[in-house]
Amino acid sequence: MPRAKRAAAASTPRATRAAAASTPRATRAAAATSTPRATRPATAGRKPPATAADSRSRATRVPAAGGKPRATRDHHPAARTRAAGPAAARPGKIEIPKVRGDVEVVVGDRKVRLTNLDKVFFPEIGATKRDLLQYYVDVADALLPHIRDRAMVMKRYPNGAAGDFFFMKRAPQPRPEWIETCAIEHASGNVIDFPVIDDVAALLWVINLGCIDLNQWYARCDDVDRPDYLHFDLDPVGDVPFDALREAALVVNETLTGLSMPTFVKTTGSRGLHVYVPIVRGPTQKDVWTVSKTISLDLARRHPKLLTAVYRKEARPAGRVLVDYNQNAWGRTLASVYSVRPRPRATVSTPVTWDEVTRGFALDDFRMDNVPARVAKLGDLWASLNAPRGRFDLSR
């Protein structure tokens, strides 16, 4: 019996355990503690939170043979467009000019027009759009492997972190010919051309649009239904001290390592922590969501004074840490590692070690002004998240 299933089965009613035996391998661990009622979508009857499928922009509707879309709720064909124009050469050190207004920056063999460089994006600290662009240049080597080959949802703040924002999924026109896209067909028949950010020039282009943080899909474009990791989004419910959040992360880590799952942790750059598990690609996004849900419910059951997995905000007990498994649903995104967040002090979603979590830190210890130096000293603490070896096989 797979270890994940054994851990859950010990406290599961006999009828549910019997039902689990007939489920697909990748979801047996989840089925061990799920009940028919619990598998119903938590957002039924309510407007769900924004996902990668939400946007201000219009989608192109492409009719399929017989008038029916090829995509279904569990299968979404996708196609990658390749860049035209000059190839992406590896640039040397790039310094964004400290000028007012607009400028054209040469990145390898490509030219990127940057606008409103002197606009203040973080009023509390006086940081400008130019400072934001320079930050992303400085961390690009660590960041790009984590967002490469993935559709990107744009969350645009044209007037900075203190201003209004809007989501946009379609790569806007006009755009440089070398911006690549991932065209994803949805069950409605709509095909959405998401931008793909693979290099420094594309990174500068998307940040220049007013994207403060980056929100990439969990699955690569060649199969958008099969993610490369599952994760647990830990959010405080109400006024929860950060020490409780650290304790929650350590409890989650203990459970996952007990299942032989490798774990990676980062700050969200906002109020919480993210715990990721790299997996062997194969299970669908729905399978991964189911596994994450089961583990989350079991964690909340075993630690009721610390954790909750109740998704309905009005029903959550106060003073707990939410283990949010629903962010594993298809089309959802989380802020990427090394993303600056639209917070007053320009805090960054930063990889940390489990020793650091144990010792303690403040979430605003990691900011746009100091994370590049941390990365230069420590390297990318999440580099092995993308490695082919050491991934957890959910089908075991």
Short mmCIF file of C-alpha atoms in Angstrom, two decimals:
data_model
loop_
_atom_site.label_atom_id
_atom_site.label_comp_id
_atom_site.label_asym_id
_atom_site.label_seq_id
_atom_site.Cartn_x
_atom_site.Cartn_y
_atom_site.Cartn_z
CA MET A 1 0.00 0.00 0.00
CA PRO A 2 1.40 3.46 -0.86
CA ARG A 3 2.69 5.33 2.18
CA ALA A 4 0.36 8.28 1.61
CA LYS A 5 -2.60 5.91 1.61
CA ARG A 6 -1.41 4.05 4.72
CA ALA A 7 -1.11 7.30 6.68
CA ALA A 8 -4.64 8.37 5.82
CA ALA A 9 -6.27 4.94 5.97
CA ALA A 10 -5.53 4.46 9.64
CA SER A 11 -8.25 6.93 10.61
CA THR A 12 -10.70 6.35 7.77
CA PRO A 13 -14.08 4.59 7.99
CA ARG A 14 -14.01 1.07 6.54
CA ALA A 15 -16.54 1.85 3.80
CA THR A 16 -14.45 4.75 2.55
CA ARG A 17 -11.28 2.66 2.55
CA ALA A 18 -13.02 0.01 0.49
CA ALA A 19 -14.11 2.61 -2.05
CA ALA A 20 -10.55 3.91 -2.31
CA ALA A 21 -9.35 0.59 -3.68
CA SER A 22 -11.15 1.22 -6.98
CA THR A 23 -9.82 4.73 -7.60
CA PRO A 24 -7.01 5.60 -10.02
CA ARG A 25 -3.56 5.04 -8.56
CA ALA A 26 -2.62 8.70 -8.49
CA THR A 27 -5.62 9.56 -6.30
CA ARG A 28 -5.78 6.57 -3.95
CA ALA A 29 -4.12 8.52 -1.15
CA ALA A 30 -6.75 11.21 -1.48
CA ALA A 31 -9.67 8.81 -1.73
CA ALA A 32 -8.67 7.14 1.50
CA THR A 33 -10.07 9.98 3.60
CA SER A 34 -12.54 11.61 1.22
CA THR A 35 -16.28 11.20 1.49
CA PRO A 36 -18.73 11.71 -1.38
CA ARG A 37 -19.90 14.95 0.22
CA ALA A 38 -16.37 16.24 0.70
CA THR A 39 -15.52 15.84 -2.97
CA ARG A 40 -18.09 18.42 -4.03
CA PRO A 41 -16.48 21.70 -5.17
CA ALA A 42 -16.16 24.04 -2.22
CA THR A 43 -17.23 26.97 -4.37
CA ALA A 44 -20.58 25.48 -5.42
CA GLY A 45 -23.30 28.11 -5.47
CA ARG A 46 -20.83 30.96 -4.99
CA LYS A 47 -18.71 33.07 -7.26
CA PRO A 48 -15.23 31.48 -7.21
CA PRO A 49 -12.08 33.56 -6.78
CA ALA A 50 -10.25 34.83 -9.83
CA THR A 51 -8.37 32.17 -11.76
CA ALA A 52 -6.19 31.99 -14.84
CA ALA A 53 -9.42 31.63 -16.80
CA ASP A 54 -10.64 35.09 -15.67
CA SER A 55 -9.73 38.26 -17.54
CA ARG A 56 -10.79 41.65 -18.83
CA SER A 57 -9.70 40.70 -22.34
CA ARG A 58 -11.82 38.91 -24.91
CA ALA A 59 -11.04 35.35 -25.95
CA THR A 60 -10.99 34.07 -29.50
CA ARG A 61 -13.66 31.47 -30.14
CA VAL A 62 -12.47 28.75 -32.48
CA PRO A 63 -15.17 26.34 -33.72
CA ALA A 64 -14.21 22.68 -33.74
CA ALA A 65 -15.42 19.91 -36.01
CA GLY A 66 -19.16 19.29 -35.59
CA GLY A 67 -19.53 22.56 -33.68
CA LYS A 68 -18.21 21.01 -30.45
CA PRO A 69 -15.02 22.14 -28.72
CA ARG A 70 -12.19 19.66 -28.45
CA ALA A 71 -11.48 20.73 -24.90
CA THR A 72 -13.34 19.29 -21.92
CA ARG A 73 -13.26 20.11 -18.22
CA ASP A 74 -10.37 17.66 -17.81
CA HIS A 75 -8.58 18.04 -21.15
CA HIS A 76 -7.34 21.31 -22.62
CA PRO A 77 -5.33 21.21 -25.85
CA ALA A 78 -2.55 23.79 -25.95
CA ALA A 79 -0.06 24.95 -28.55
CA ARG A 80 3.14 26.93 -28.15
CA THR A 81 4.01 29.67 -30.63
CA ARG A 82 7.70 30.20 -31.24
CA ALA A 83 9.35 33.58 -31.41
CA ALA A 84 9.97 35.40 -34.64
CA GLY A 85 12.80 37.86 -35.08
CA PRO A 86 16.25 37.62 -33.46
CA ALA A 87 17.00 34.72 -31.14
CA ALA A 88 17.27 35.41 -27.44
CA ALA A 89 20.98 35.86 -26.81
CA ARG A 90 22.17 35.66 -23.23
CA PRO A 91 22.62 39.29 -22.20
CA GLY A 92 25.43 40.62 -20.09
CA LYS A 93 24.91 42.87 -17.10
CA ILE A 94 21.92 45.14 -17.73
CA GLU A 95 21.54 48.46 -15.98
CA ILE A 96 18.17 50.15 -16.44
CA PRO A 97 18.87 53.85 -17.08
CA LYS A 98 17.95 56.26 -14.29
CA VAL A 99 16.08 58.68 -16.50
CA ARG A 100 12.68 60.29 -16.61
CA GLY A 101 10.11 59.04 -19.09
CA ASP A 102 10.78 56.32 -21.64
CA VAL A 103 13.85 54.50 -22.89
CA GLU A 104 14.77 51.65 -25.24
CA VAL A 105 16.96 48.95 -23.71
CA VAL A 106 19.01 46.49 -25.76
CA VAL A 107 18.85 42.92 -24.42
CA GLY A 108 21.09 40.70 -26.49
CA ASP A 109 19.77 41.08 -30.03
CA ARG A 110 16.38 42.39 -28.90
CA LYS A 111 15.15 45.85 -28.07
CA VAL A 112 12.61 46.52 -25.32
CA ARG A 113 10.84 49.84 -24.91
CA LEU A 114 10.38 50.76 -21.25
CA THR A 115 7.98 53.52 -20.26
CA ASN A 116 7.37 55.86 -17.31
CA LEU A 117 10.53 54.78 -15.53
CA ASP A 118 10.24 57.53 -12.93
CA LYS A 119 6.67 56.67 -11.91
CA VAL A 120 6.52 55.86 -8.20
CA PHE A 121 5.25 52.29 -7.79
CA PHE A 122 5.75 51.95 -4.02
CA PRO A 123 4.94 55.31 -2.38
CA GLU A 124 5.88 54.28 1.17
CA ILE A 125 9.50 53.61 0.21
CA GLY A 126 9.69 55.85 -2.86
CA ALA A 127 10.59 52.98 -5.20
CA THR A 128 9.91 53.57 -8.88
CA LYS A 129 8.99 51.46 -11.87
CA ARG A 130 12.65 51.61 -12.85
CA ASP A 131 13.60 50.06 -9.49
CA LEU A 132 11.11 47.24 -10.08
CA LEU A 133 12.51 46.54 -13.56
CA GLN A 134 16.07 46.54 -12.24
CA TYR A 135 15.14 44.08 -9.49
CA TYR A 136 13.78 41.58 -12.02
CA VAL A 137 16.90 41.92 -14.17
CA ASP A 138 19.06 41.22 -11.12
CA VAL A 139 17.20 38.02 -10.13
CA ALA A 140 16.42 36.81 -13.66
CA ASP A 141 18.87 33.89 -13.64
CA ALA A 142 17.20 32.44 -10.54
CA LEU A 143 13.64 33.35 -11.54
CA LEU A 144 13.36 32.35 -15.20
CA PRO A 145 13.72 28.54 -14.75
CA HIS A 146 10.60 28.64 -12.55
CA ILE A 147 8.35 30.43 -15.05
CA ARG A 148 9.79 29.21 -18.35
CA ASP A 149 7.53 27.21 -20.72
CA ARG A 150 4.41 28.17 -18.77
CA ALA A 151 1.41 30.33 -19.55
CA MET A 152 1.48 33.58 -17.60
CA VAL A 153 -1.52 35.38 -16.12
CA MET A 154 -0.89 39.12 -16.06
CA LYS A 155 -2.00 41.08 -13.00
CA ARG A 156 -1.44 44.67 -14.07
CA TYR A 157 -0.94 47.66 -11.78
CA PRO A 158 -0.57 50.55 -14.23
CA ASN A 159 -0.35 53.08 -11.39
CA GLY A 160 1.76 51.06 -9.00
CA ALA A 161 1.11 48.97 -5.91
CA ALA A 162 -1.22 51.51 -4.32
CA GLY A 163 -3.40 51.81 -7.43
CA ASP A 164 -6.10 49.70 -9.01
CA PHE A 165 -5.20 46.47 -10.80
CA PHE A 166 -6.80 44.16 -13.33
CA PHE A 167 -6.17 40.63 -14.55
CA MET A 168 -5.35 40.01 -18.19
CA LYS A 169 -4.71 36.66 -19.79
CA ARG A 170 -4.34 37.40 -23.50
CA ALA A 171 -0.95 38.72 -24.59
CA PRO A 172 -1.81 42.26 -25.71
CA GLN A 173 -1.32 43.69 -29.17
CA PRO A 174 0.77 45.29 -30.42
CA ARG A 175 3.62 43.32 -28.90
CA PRO A 176 7.15 42.41 -30.00
CA GLU A 177 7.30 39.60 -32.54
CA TRP A 178 9.58 37.65 -30.23
CA ILE A 179 7.02 37.33 -27.41
CA GLU A 180 5.98 33.67 -27.37
CA THR A 181 2.52 32.49 -26.39
CA CYS A 182 0.76 29.39 -25.12
CA ALA A 183 -2.66 29.04 -26.77
CA ILE A 184 -4.93 27.07 -24.43
CA GLU A 185 -8.33 25.81 -25.53
CA HIS A 186 -11.03 25.92 -22.87
CA ALA A 187 -14.14 23.75 -22.60
CA SER A 188 -16.21 26.66 -23.92
CA GLY A 189 -14.27 26.53 -27.18
CA ASN A 190 -12.40 29.75 -26.44
CA VAL A 191 -8.69 29.71 -27.20
CA ILE A 192 -6.60 32.06 -25.08
CA ASP A 193 -3.09 33.17 -26.10
CA PHE A 194 -1.24 33.56 -22.81
CA PRO A 195 2.25 35.10 -22.91
CA VAL A 196 5.21 32.86 -22.09
CA ILE A 197 8.13 34.52 -20.31
CA ASP A 198 11.30 32.63 -21.18
CA ASP A 199 14.06 35.25 -21.25
CA VAL A 200 15.14 38.62 -19.90
CA ALA A 201 13.70 40.62 -22.80
CA ALA A 202 10.26 39.04 -22.33
CA LEU A 203 10.56 39.53 -18.57
CA LEU A 204 11.20 43.26 -18.99
CA TRP A 205 8.32 43.49 -21.46
CA VAL A 206 5.77 41.98 -19.07
CA ILE A 207 6.97 43.97 -16.04
CA ASN A 208 6.79 47.15 -18.11
CA LEU A 209 3.06 46.42 -18.59
CA GLY A 210 2.65 47.04 -14.87
CA CYS A 211 2.90 43.44 -13.66
CA ILE A 212 4.40 43.70 -10.19
CA ASP A 213 4.19 39.99 -9.40
CA LEU A 214 4.28 37.03 -11.79
CA ASN A 215 1.61 34.33 -11.85
CA GLN A 216 2.53 31.34 -13.98
CA TRP A 217 0.57 28.13 -14.53
CA TYR A 218 1.54 25.00 -12.58
CA ALA A 219 1.82 22.89 -15.75
CA ARG A 220 4.03 23.52 -18.76
CA CYS A 221 2.52 24.44 -22.10
CA ASP A 222 3.07 21.04 -23.74
CA ASP A 223 0.43 19.56 -21.38
CA VAL A 224 -1.43 22.14 -19.33
CA ASP A 225 -3.45 19.48 -17.49
CA ARG A 226 -0.47 17.77 -15.82
CA PRO A 227 1.36 19.94 -13.28
CA ASP A 228 4.92 19.64 -12.02
CA TYR A 229 4.12 20.13 -8.35
CA LEU A 230 1.43 20.24 -5.70
CA HIS A 231 1.43 22.87 -3.01
CA PHE A 232 -0.12 24.07 0.23
CA ASP A 233 -0.95 27.76 0.60
CA LEU A 234 -0.80 28.65 4.29
CA ASP A 235 -2.76 31.79 5.15
CA PRO A 236 -3.52 33.24 8.59
CA VAL A 237 -7.21 33.56 9.44
CA GLY A 238 -7.64 36.89 11.16
CA ASP A 239 -5.03 38.18 13.56
CA VAL A 240 -2.73 35.16 13.76
CA PRO A 241 0.84 35.72 14.99
CA PHE A 242 3.59 34.76 12.59
CA ASP A 243 4.94 32.21 15.09
CA ALA A 244 1.72 30.23 14.59
CA LEU A 245 2.23 30.39 10.84
CA ARG A 246 5.76 29.04 11.22
CA GLU A 247 4.47 26.26 13.47
CA ALA A 248 1.84 25.40 10.86
CA ALA A 249 4.47 25.17 8.13
CA LEU A 250 6.63 22.91 10.28
CA VAL A 251 3.64 20.63 10.97
CA VAL A 252 2.90 20.44 7.24
CA ASN A 253 6.54 19.67 6.51
CA GLU A 254 6.65 16.93 9.14
CA THR A 255 3.59 15.27 7.62
CA LEU A 256 4.87 15.50 4.06
CA THR A 257 8.36 14.25 4.86
CA GLY A 258 6.71 11.39 6.75
CA LEU A 259 5.18 10.46 3.39
CA SER A 260 8.67 10.67 1.79
CA MET A 261 7.70 13.82 -0.09
CA PRO A 262 10.44 16.38 -0.76
CA THR A 263 9.39 19.87 0.32
CA PHE A 264 10.27 23.44 -0.55
CA VAL A 265 9.09 26.48 1.37
CA LYS A 266 8.90 30.18 0.53
CA THR A 267 7.29 33.29 1.88
CA THR A 268 4.31 34.50 -0.10
CA GLY A 269 5.60 38.05 0.09
CA SER A 270 2.29 38.92 1.72
CA ARG A 271 1.05 37.29 4.96
CA GLY A 272 1.63 33.59 4.45
CA LEU A 273 3.92 30.74 3.43
CA HIS A 274 3.85 28.35 0.48
CA VAL A 275 4.97 24.72 0.74
CA TYR A 276 5.63 22.95 -2.58
CA VAL A 277 6.19 19.28 -3.45
CA PRO A 278 7.78 18.47 -6.84
CA ILE A 279 6.01 15.50 -8.43
CA VAL A 280 6.60 13.15 -11.33
CA ARG A 281 4.51 14.53 -14.14
CA GLY A 282 1.53 12.36 -15.00
CA PRO A 283 -1.42 12.91 -12.65
CA THR A 284 -3.92 15.49 -13.85
CA GLN A 285 -4.48 18.78 -12.09
CA LYS A 286 -7.68 17.34 -10.63
CA ASP A 287 -5.75 14.35 -9.24
CA VAL A 288 -3.23 16.68 -7.64
CA TRP A 289 -5.99 18.83 -6.18
CA THR A 290 -7.60 15.72 -4.67
CA VAL A 291 -4.36 14.58 -3.02
CA SER A 292 -3.72 18.06 -1.65
CA LYS A 293 -7.27 18.26 -0.33
CA THR A 294 -7.03 14.95 1.48
CA ILE A 295 -3.75 15.81 3.15
CA SER A 296 -5.09 19.24 4.12
CA LEU A 297 -8.27 17.84 5.66
CA ASP A 298 -6.26 15.27 7.59
CA LEU A 299 -3.88 17.96 8.86
CA ALA A 300 -6.80 20.10 10.04
CA ARG A 301 -8.41 17.10 11.76
CA ARG A 302 -5.22 16.25 13.64
CA HIS A 303 -4.36 19.86 14.57
CA PRO A 304 -7.76 21.55 15.07
CA LYS A 305 -6.43 24.34 17.31
CA LEU A 306 -3.76 25.34 14.80
CA LEU A 307 -5.07 24.55 11.31
CA THR A 308 -8.28 24.73 9.32
CA ALA A 309 -9.14 23.54 5.82
CA VAL A 310 -12.58 25.20 5.72
CA TYR A 311 -12.74 27.02 2.40
CA ARG A 312 -15.82 29.20 3.02
CA LYS A 313 -14.39 32.34 4.58
CA GLU A 314 -17.40 33.02 6.77
CA ALA A 315 -17.25 29.49 8.21
CA ARG A 316 -13.56 29.41 9.11
CA PRO A 317 -12.68 29.41 12.81
CA ALA A 318 -10.69 32.48 13.79
CA GLY A 319 -7.15 32.25 15.06
CA ARG A 320 -6.19 29.37 12.77
CA VAL A 321 -3.94 28.95 9.76
CA LEU A 322 -5.81 28.01 6.60
CA VAL A 323 -4.31 25.13 4.61
CA ASP A 324 -5.65 26.20 1.23
CA TYR A 325 -5.71 23.19 -1.10
CA ASN A 326 -8.05 24.85 -3.61
CA GLN A 327 -5.19 26.79 -5.13
CA ASN A 328 -4.26 23.46 -6.76
CA ALA A 329 -7.35 23.64 -9.00
CA TRP A 330 -6.92 23.89 -12.77
CA GLY A 331 -6.50 27.46 -13.93
CA ARG A 332 -5.49 28.84 -10.53
CA THR A 333 -2.12 30.50 -10.01
CA LEU A 334 0.08 31.61 -7.14
CA ALA A 335 2.68 34.37 -7.17
CA SER A 336 5.91 32.87 -8.43
CA VAL A 337 9.06 32.52 -6.44
CA TYR A 338 11.03 35.81 -6.45
CA SER A 339 7.89 37.81 -7.26
CA VAL A 340 7.71 41.28 -5.79
CA ARG A 341 4.31 41.70 -4.17
CA PRO A 342 2.16 44.84 -4.31
CA ARG A 343 2.77 45.56 -0.63
CA PRO A 344 3.90 48.88 0.89
CA ARG A 345 7.53 47.78 1.42
CA ALA A 346 7.86 45.83 -1.84
CA THR A 347 8.23 42.48 -0.08
CA VAL A 348 9.26 39.47 -2.15
CA SER A 349 8.06 35.86 -2.31
CA THR A 350 11.37 34.37 -1.22
CA PRO A 351 12.68 30.81 -0.87
CA VAL A 352 13.79 30.05 2.67
CA THR A 353 15.29 27.00 4.35
CA TRP A 354 13.48 24.91 6.91
CA ASP A 355 16.18 25.91 9.41
CA GLU A 356 15.20 29.54 8.83
CA VAL A 357 11.55 28.68 9.41
CA THR A 358 12.51 26.97 12.67
CA ARG A 359 14.67 29.89 13.87
CA GLY A 360 12.16 32.51 12.80
CA PHE A 361 12.14 35.66 10.70
CA ALA A 362 9.80 38.48 9.74
CA LEU A 363 7.98 38.40 6.42
CA ASP A 364 9.22 41.86 5.55
CA ASP A 365 12.83 40.76 6.01
CA PHE A 366 12.75 39.86 2.31
CA ARG A 367 12.29 42.89 0.10
CA MET A 368 13.00 44.15 -3.38
CA ASP A 369 16.02 46.07 -2.08
CA ASN A 370 17.79 43.12 -0.43
CA VAL A 371 16.70 39.87 -2.09
CA PRO A 372 19.14 40.23 -5.05
CA ALA A 373 22.06 40.24 -2.60
CA ARG A 374 20.61 37.19 -0.83
CA VAL A 375 20.33 35.33 -4.14
CA ALA A 376 23.88 36.33 -5.09
CA LYS A 377 25.12 34.88 -1.78
CA LEU A 378 22.97 31.75 -1.44
CA GLY A 379 22.01 31.00 -5.03
CA ASP A 380 18.53 29.73 -5.87
CA LEU A 381 17.37 27.68 -2.88
CA TRP A 382 14.61 26.29 -5.10
CA ALA A 383 16.83 25.25 -8.02
CA SER A 384 16.21 21.53 -7.48
CA LEU A 385 12.42 22.02 -7.56
CA ASN A 386 12.73 21.77 -11.35
CA ALA A 387 15.25 18.92 -11.41
CA PRO A 388 14.11 15.66 -13.04
CA ARG A 389 15.41 13.56 -10.14
CA GLY A 390 14.03 13.48 -6.62
CA ARG A 391 10.40 14.08 -7.57
CA PHE A 392 7.60 12.35 -5.68
CA ASP A 393 5.65 9.77 -7.66
CA LEU A 394 1.95 10.02 -6.76
CA SER A 395 1.29 6.71 -8.53
CA ARG A 396 3.38 4.72 -6.02
#
